[in-house]
Amino acid sequence: MLLKGSCHCQAVTFSVKSNYPYPFNRCYCSVCRKTAGGGGYAINLSGESKTLNVSGEEHITVYRAFIKGEQSTGERHFCKHCASSLWVYDPEWPELVHPFASAIDTDLPTPPRKTHMMLGSRADWVEVNGQFQDKCFDEYPDESLAEWHQRLRLEC
């Protein structure tokens, strides 16, 4: 599925091919929550980095978070004008890019189930609206974005 996205002020637009576009994985870690999660969590999708096509690159700034005192290799891209979070890229997994669902303009498929991850660092004020069949994890889930899509036999 081709995902098209943009920042709020439209200075940056992008597209990326995603084999796993269901917005199911809610991350409650402090980095996602504070940089992209107005509801107390952020949702990252999966895309093929070689297909990322960006217009307005000059308007992008990159933030690399410090986690447990060390700078992360993950590069969080956002618009330097309106501060919209756009995607995360990590050179440790060069074939992937993870756009934030909140930046996607394309209609996304509705996930039949959700995963709630990094609940161990969830802010106290954040309610986890987990459903009966949702999976919850204090840290990282036991399956990748691809494995989740495959397990539920979801195709796009």
JSON list of C-alpha atoms in Angstrom, two decimals:
[
{"chain": "A", "resi": 1, "resn": "MET", "atom": "CA", "xyz": [0.00, 0.00, 0.00]},
{"chain": "A", "resi": 2, "resn": "LEU", "atom": "CA", "xyz": [1.35, 3.45, -0.86]},
{"chain": "A", "resi": 3, "resn": "LEU", "atom": "CA", "xyz": [1.14, 5.76, 2.14]},
{"chain": "A", "resi": 4, "resn": "LYS", "atom": "CA", "xyz": [1.10, 9.52, 1.58]},
{"chain": "A", "resi": 5, "resn": "GLY", "atom": "CA", "xyz": [1.80, 11.87, 4.44]},
{"chain": "A", "resi": 6, "resn": "SER", "atom": "CA", "xyz": [2.56, 15.45, 5.35]},
{"chain": "A", "resi": 7, "resn": "CYS", "atom": "CA", "xyz": [3.26, 17.83, 8.16]},
{"chain": "A", "resi": 8, "resn": "HIS", "atom": "CA", "xyz": [0.56, 20.20, 9.41]},
{"chain": "A", "resi": 9, "resn": "CYS", "atom": "CA", "xyz": [1.87, 23.26, 7.56]},
{"chain": "A", "resi": 10, "resn": "GLN", "atom": "CA", "xyz": [2.40, 21.26, 4.32]},
{"chain": "A", "resi": 11, "resn": "ALA", "atom": "CA", "xyz": [6.08, 22.26, 4.04]},
{"chain": "A", "resi": 12, "resn": "VAL", "atom": "CA", "xyz": [6.93, 18.55, 3.98]},
{"chain": "A", "resi": 13, "resn": "THR", "atom": "CA", "xyz": [5.10, 15.86, 2.04]},
{"chain": "A", "resi": 14, "resn": "PHE", "atom": "CA", "xyz": [6.18, 12.28, 1.59]},
{"chain": "A", "resi": 15, "resn": "SER", "atom": "CA", "xyz": [5.17, 8.87, 0.34]},
{"chain": "A", "resi": 16, "resn": "VAL", "atom": "CA", "xyz": [6.39, 5.41, 1.23]},
{"chain": "A", "resi": 17, "resn": "LYS", "atom": "CA", "xyz": [5.39, 1.86, 0.33]},
{"chain": "A", "resi": 18, "resn": "SER", "atom": "CA", "xyz": [4.14, -0.20, 3.28]},
{"chain": "A", "resi": 19, "resn": "ASN", "atom": "CA", "xyz": [3.46, -3.91, 3.33]},
{"chain": "A", "resi": 20, "resn": "TYR", "atom": "CA", "xyz": [2.18, -3.57, 6.92]},
{"chain": "A", "resi": 21, "resn": "PRO", "atom": "CA", "xyz": [-0.02, -0.44, 7.12]},
{"chain": "A", "resi": 22, "resn": "TYR", "atom": "CA", "xyz": [-2.44, -1.33, 9.93]},
{"chain": "A", "resi": 23, "resn": "PRO", "atom": "CA", "xyz": [-2.06, 1.24, 12.74]},
{"chain": "A", "resi": 24, "resn": "PHE", "atom": "CA", "xyz": [-2.23, -1.26, 15.60]},
{"chain": "A", "resi": 25, "resn": "ASN", "atom": "CA", "xyz": [0.91, -0.80, 17.68]},
{"chain": "A", "resi": 26, "resn": "ARG", "atom": "CA", "xyz": [0.53, 1.87, 20.37]},
{"chain": "A", "resi": 27, "resn": "CYS", "atom": "CA", "xyz": [3.83, 2.86, 22.00]},
{"chain": "A", "resi": 28, "resn": "TYR", "atom": "CA", "xyz": [3.64, 4.47, 25.44]},
{"chain": "A", "resi": 29, "resn": "CYS", "atom": "CA", "xyz": [7.38, 5.07, 25.94]},
{"chain": "A", "resi": 30, "resn": "SER", "atom": "CA", "xyz": [8.36, 8.55, 27.10]},
{"chain": "A", "resi": 31, "resn": "VAL", "atom": "CA", "xyz": [10.10, 9.38, 23.81]},
{"chain": "A", "resi": 32, "resn": "CYS", "atom": "CA", "xyz": [7.06, 8.54, 21.63]},
{"chain": "A", "resi": 33, "resn": "ARG", "atom": "CA", "xyz": [4.66, 10.07, 24.14]},
{"chain": "A", "resi": 34, "resn": "LYS", "atom": "CA", "xyz": [6.55, 13.36, 24.38]},
{"chain": "A", "resi": 35, "resn": "THR", "atom": "CA", "xyz": [7.52, 13.76, 20.72]},
{"chain": "A", "resi": 36, "resn": "ALA", "atom": "CA", "xyz": [4.44, 12.46, 18.94]},
{"chain": "A", "resi": 37, "resn": "GLY", "atom": "CA", "xyz": [1.82, 11.17, 21.33]},
{"chain": "A", "resi": 38, "resn": "GLY", "atom": "CA", "xyz": [-0.85, 13.67, 22.24]},
{"chain": "A", "resi": 39, "resn": "GLY", "atom": "CA", "xyz": [-3.01, 10.86, 23.61]},
{"chain": "A", "resi": 40, "resn": "GLY", "atom": "CA", "xyz": [-0.16, 9.46, 25.68]},
{"chain": "A", "resi": 41, "resn": "TYR", "atom": "CA", "xyz": [1.10, 7.11, 22.96]},
{"chain": "A", "resi": 42, "resn": "ALA", "atom": "CA", "xyz": [2.25, 7.17, 19.34]},
{"chain": "A", "resi": 43, "resn": "ILE", "atom": "CA", "xyz": [1.56, 4.76, 16.50]},
{"chain": "A", "resi": 44, "resn": "ASN", "atom": "CA", "xyz": [4.42, 3.88, 14.16]},
{"chain": "A", "resi": 45, "resn": "LEU", "atom": "CA", "xyz": [3.77, 2.15, 10.86]},
{"chain": "A", "resi": 46, "resn": "SER", "atom": "CA", "xyz": [6.27, 0.25, 8.76]},
{"chain": "A", "resi": 47, "resn": "GLY", "atom": "CA", "xyz": [7.60, 1.27, 5.37]},
{"chain": "A", "resi": 48, "resn": "GLU", "atom": "CA", "xyz": [10.35, 0.31, 2.95]},
{"chain": "A", "resi": 49, "resn": "SER", "atom": "CA", "xyz": [13.03, 2.99, 3.31]},
{"chain": "A", "resi": 50, "resn": "LYS", "atom": "CA", "xyz": [14.15, 2.66, -0.33]},
{"chain": "A", "resi": 51, "resn": "THR", "atom": "CA", "xyz": [10.66, 3.81, -1.42]},
{"chain": "A", "resi": 52, "resn": "LEU", "atom": "CA", "xyz": [10.57, 6.92, 0.79]},
{"chain": "A", "resi": 53, "resn": "ASN", "atom": "CA", "xyz": [10.02, 9.94, -1.45]},
{"chain": "A", "resi": 54, "resn": "VAL", "atom": "CA", "xyz": [10.20, 13.34, 0.28]},
{"chain": "A", "resi": 55, "resn": "SER", "atom": "CA", "xyz": [9.34, 16.83, -0.90]},
{"chain": "A", "resi": 56, "resn": "GLY", "atom": "CA", "xyz": [10.53, 19.69, 1.31]},
{"chain": "A", "resi": 57, "resn": "GLU", "atom": "CA", "xyz": [13.53, 17.96, 2.90]},
{"chain": "A", "resi": 58, "resn": "GLU", "atom": "CA", "xyz": [15.01, 21.36, 3.73]},
{"chain": "A", "resi": 59, "resn": "HIS", "atom": "CA", "xyz": [12.17, 21.83, 6.24]},
{"chain": "A", "resi": 60, "resn": "ILE", "atom": "CA", "xyz": [13.02, 18.67, 8.19]},
{"chain": "A", "resi": 61, "resn": "THR", "atom": "CA", "xyz": [14.93, 18.50, 11.45]},
{"chain": "A", "resi": 62, "resn": "VAL", "atom": "CA", "xyz": [16.13, 15.29, 13.11]},
{"chain": "A", "resi": 63, "resn": "TYR", "atom": "CA", "xyz": [16.04, 14.50, 16.82]},
{"chain": "A", "resi": 64, "resn": "ARG", "atom": "CA", "xyz": [17.96, 11.63, 18.39]},
{"chain": "A", "resi": 65, "resn": "ALA", "atom": "CA", "xyz": [16.68, 10.84, 21.88]},
{"chain": "A", "resi": 66, "resn": "PHE", "atom": "CA", "xyz": [18.79, 9.93, 24.87]},
{"chain": "A", "resi": 67, "resn": "ILE", "atom": "CA", "xyz": [17.70, 6.63, 26.40]},
{"chain": "A", "resi": 68, "resn": "LYS", "atom": "CA", "xyz": [19.26, 5.52, 29.68]},
{"chain": "A", "resi": 69, "resn": "GLY", "atom": "CA", "xyz": [22.02, 8.09, 29.21]},
{"chain": "A", "resi": 70, "resn": "GLU", "atom": "CA", "xyz": [22.98, 7.06, 25.68]},
{"chain": "A", "resi": 71, "resn": "GLN", "atom": "CA", "xyz": [22.02, 8.73, 22.42]},
{"chain": "A", "resi": 72, "resn": "SER", "atom": "CA", "xyz": [19.73, 6.53, 20.36]},
{"chain": "A", "resi": 73, "resn": "THR", "atom": "CA", "xyz": [20.61, 5.62, 16.79]},
{"chain": "A", "resi": 74, "resn": "GLY", "atom": "CA", "xyz": [16.98, 6.26, 15.88]},
{"chain": "A", "resi": 75, "resn": "GLU", "atom": "CA", "xyz": [16.44, 9.46, 13.92]},
{"chain": "A", "resi": 76, "resn": "ARG", "atom": "CA", "xyz": [13.08, 11.11, 14.52]},
{"chain": "A", "resi": 77, "resn": "HIS", "atom": "CA", "xyz": [12.23, 13.35, 11.59]},
{"chain": "A", "resi": 78, "resn": "PHE", "atom": "CA", "xyz": [9.89, 16.28, 12.11]},
{"chain": "A", "resi": 79, "resn": "CYS", "atom": "CA", "xyz": [9.01, 19.58, 10.45]},
{"chain": "A", "resi": 80, "resn": "LYS", "atom": "CA", "xyz": [11.10, 22.43, 11.82]},
{"chain": "A", "resi": 81, "resn": "HIS", "atom": "CA", "xyz": [8.23, 24.90, 11.23]},
{"chain": "A", "resi": 82, "resn": "CYS", "atom": "CA", "xyz": [5.13, 23.22, 12.67]},
{"chain": "A", "resi": 83, "resn": "ALA", "atom": "CA", "xyz": [6.85, 20.44, 14.70]},
{"chain": "A", "resi": 84, "resn": "SER", "atom": "CA", "xyz": [4.80, 17.61, 13.15]},
{"chain": "A", "resi": 85, "resn": "SER", "atom": "CA", "xyz": [6.38, 14.23, 13.78]},
{"chain": "A", "resi": 86, "resn": "LEU", "atom": "CA", "xyz": [6.86, 12.51, 10.43]},
{"chain": "A", "resi": 87, "resn": "TRP", "atom": "CA", "xyz": [8.86, 9.26, 10.71]},
{"chain": "A", "resi": 88, "resn": "VAL", "atom": "CA", "xyz": [11.61, 7.41, 12.54]},
{"chain": "A", "resi": 89, "resn": "TYR", "atom": "CA", "xyz": [14.59, 5.93, 10.72]},
{"chain": "A", "resi": 90, "resn": "ASP", "atom": "CA", "xyz": [17.26, 3.83, 12.41]},
{"chain": "A", "resi": 91, "resn": "PRO", "atom": "CA", "xyz": [20.44, 2.93, 10.51]},
{"chain": "A", "resi": 92, "resn": "GLU", "atom": "CA", "xyz": [20.59, -0.33, 12.49]},
{"chain": "A", "resi": 93, "resn": "TRP", "atom": "CA", "xyz": [17.62, -1.44, 10.30]},
{"chain": "A", "resi": 94, "resn": "PRO", "atom": "CA", "xyz": [18.38, 0.42, 7.06]},
{"chain": "A", "resi": 95, "resn": "GLU", "atom": "CA", "xyz": [15.64, -1.30, 5.04]},
{"chain": "A", "resi": 96, "resn": "LEU", "atom": "CA", "xyz": [12.88, 0.16, 7.26]},
{"chain": "A", "resi": 97, "resn": "VAL", "atom": "CA", "xyz": [11.36, 3.52, 7.97]},
{"chain": "A", "resi": 98, "resn": "HIS", "atom": "CA", "xyz": [8.54, 4.03, 10.48]},
{"chain": "A", "resi": 99, "resn": "PRO", "atom": "CA", "xyz": [6.13, 6.83, 9.63]},
{"chain": "A", "resi": 100, "resn": "PHE", "atom": "CA", "xyz": [3.91, 8.09, 12.41]},
{"chain": "A", "resi": 101, "resn": "ALA", "atom": "CA", "xyz": [0.28, 7.22, 11.67]},
{"chain": "A", "resi": 102, "resn": "SER", "atom": "CA", "xyz": [-0.65, 10.76, 12.73]},
{"chain": "A", "resi": 103, "resn": "ALA", "atom": "CA", "xyz": [1.27, 12.16, 9.72]},
{"chain": "A", "resi": 104, "resn": "ILE", "atom": "CA", "xyz": [-0.40, 9.88, 7.17]},
{"chain": "A", "resi": 105, "resn": "ASP", "atom": "CA", "xyz": [-3.05, 11.41, 4.90]},
{"chain": "A", "resi": 106, "resn": "THR", "atom": "CA", "xyz": [-3.98, 8.15, 3.16]},
{"chain": "A", "resi": 107, "resn": "ASP", "atom": "CA", "xyz": [-6.97, 6.31, 4.64]},
{"chain": "A", "resi": 108, "resn": "LEU", "atom": "CA", "xyz": [-5.54, 3.51, 6.77]},
{"chain": "A", "resi": 109, "resn": "PRO", "atom": "CA", "xyz": [-7.18, 0.13, 7.35]},
{"chain": "A", "resi": 110, "resn": "THR", "atom": "CA", "xyz": [-8.84, -0.38, 10.73]},
{"chain": "A", "resi": 111, "resn": "PRO", "atom": "CA", "xyz": [-6.92, -2.88, 12.88]},
{"chain": "A", "resi": 112, "resn": "PRO", "atom": "CA", "xyz": [-8.99, -5.78, 14.25]},
{"chain": "A", "resi": 113, "resn": "ARG", "atom": "CA", "xyz": [-6.77, -5.88, 17.37]},
{"chain": "A", "resi": 114, "resn": "LYS", "atom": "CA", "xyz": [-4.17, -3.64, 18.95]},
{"chain": "A", "resi": 115, "resn": "THR", "atom": "CA", "xyz": [-0.87, -4.03, 20.74]},
{"chain": "A", "resi": 116, "resn": "HIS", "atom": "CA", "xyz": [0.00, -1.76, 23.66]},
{"chain": "A", "resi": 117, "resn": "MET", "atom": "CA", "xyz": [3.76, -1.64, 24.23]},
{"chain": "A", "resi": 118, "resn": "MET", "atom": "CA", "xyz": [6.14, 0.04, 26.67]},
{"chain": "A", "resi": 119, "resn": "LEU", "atom": "CA", "xyz": [3.41, 0.22, 29.31]},
{"chain": "A", "resi": 120, "resn": "GLY", "atom": "CA", "xyz": [6.14, 0.16, 31.95]},
{"chain": "A", "resi": 121, "resn": "SER", "atom": "CA", "xyz": [6.92, 3.79, 31.06]},
{"chain": "A", "resi": 122, "resn": "ARG", "atom": "CA", "xyz": [3.31, 4.92, 30.53]},
{"chain": "A", "resi": 123, "resn": "ALA", "atom": "CA", "xyz": [2.40, 8.21, 32.20]},
{"chain": "A", "resi": 124, "resn": "ASP", "atom": "CA", "xyz": [0.00, 7.80, 35.13]},
{"chain": "A", "resi": 125, "resn": "TRP", "atom": "CA", "xyz": [-2.65, 10.01, 33.49]},
{"chain": "A", "resi": 126, "resn": "VAL", "atom": "CA", "xyz": [-2.81, 7.83, 30.36]},
{"chain": "A", "resi": 127, "resn": "GLU", "atom": "CA", "xyz": [-5.63, 5.30, 30.22]},
{"chain": "A", "resi": 128, "resn": "VAL", "atom": "CA", "xyz": [-4.95, 2.14, 28.26]},
{"chain": "A", "resi": 129, "resn": "ASN", "atom": "CA", "xyz": [-8.08, 1.44, 26.29]},
{"chain": "A", "resi": 130, "resn": "GLY", "atom": "CA", "xyz": [-7.23, -2.20, 25.66]},
{"chain": "A", "resi": 131, "resn": "GLN", "atom": "CA", "xyz": [-9.86, -4.54, 24.31]},
{"chain": "A", "resi": 132, "resn": "PHE", "atom": "CA", "xyz": [-10.25, -8.21, 25.23]},
{"chain": "A", "resi": 133, "resn": "GLN", "atom": "CA", "xyz": [-8.02, -9.57, 22.44]},
{"chain": "A", "resi": 134, "resn": "ASP", "atom": "CA", "xyz": [-5.39, -6.81, 22.57]},
{"chain": "A", "resi": 135, "resn": "LYS", "atom": "CA", "xyz": [-1.89, -7.72, 23.71]},
{"chain": "A", "resi": 136, "resn": "CYS", "atom": "CA", "xyz": [-0.15, -5.63, 26.36]},
{"chain": "A", "resi": 137, "resn": "PHE", "atom": "CA", "xyz": [3.58, -5.45, 27.11]},
{"chain": "A", "resi": 138, "resn": "ASP", "atom": "CA", "xyz": [5.61, -3.61, 29.75]},
{"chain": "A", "resi": 139, "resn": "GLU", "atom": "CA", "xyz": [8.42, -3.34, 27.22]},
{"chain": "A", "resi": 140, "resn": "TYR", "atom": "CA", "xyz": [8.69, -4.53, 23.59]},
{"chain": "A", "resi": 141, "resn": "PRO", "atom": "CA", "xyz": [6.15, -6.95, 22.09]},
{"chain": "A", "resi": 142, "resn": "ASP", "atom": "CA", "xyz": [6.99, -10.55, 21.30]},
{"chain": "A", "resi": 143, "resn": "GLU", "atom": "CA", "xyz": [6.23, -10.10, 17.58]},
{"chain": "A", "resi": 144, "resn": "SER", "atom": "CA", "xyz": [7.25, -7.64, 14.88]},
{"chain": "A", "resi": 145, "resn": "LEU", "atom": "CA", "xyz": [4.90, -5.46, 12.85]},
{"chain": "A", "resi": 146, "resn": "ALA", "atom": "CA", "xyz": [5.23, -7.98, 10.00]},
{"chain": "A", "resi": 147, "resn": "GLU", "atom": "CA", "xyz": [4.55, -10.98, 12.25]},
{"chain": "A", "resi": 148, "resn": "TRP", "atom": "CA", "xyz": [1.42, -9.29, 13.67]},
{"chain": "A", "resi": 149, "resn": "HIS", "atom": "CA", "xyz": [0.05, -8.71, 10.15]},
{"chain": "A", "resi": 150, "resn": "GLN", "atom": "CA", "xyz": [0.91, -12.29, 9.12]},
{"chain": "A", "resi": 151, "resn": "ARG", "atom": "CA", "xyz": [-0.62, -13.84, 12.25]},
{"chain": "A", "resi": 152, "resn": "LEU", "atom": "CA", "xyz": [-3.92, -12.07, 11.58]},
{"chain": "A", "resi": 153, "resn": "ARG", "atom": "CA", "xyz": [-3.66, -12.79, 7.83]},
{"chain": "A", "resi": 154, "resn": "LEU", "atom": "CA", "xyz": [-4.01, -9.13, 6.90]},
{"chain": "A", "resi": 155, "resn": "GLU", "atom": "CA", "xyz": [-3.09, -8.17, 3.37]},
{"chain": "A", "resi": 156, "resn": "CYS", "atom": "CA", "xyz": [-2.94, -4.83, 1.62]}
]
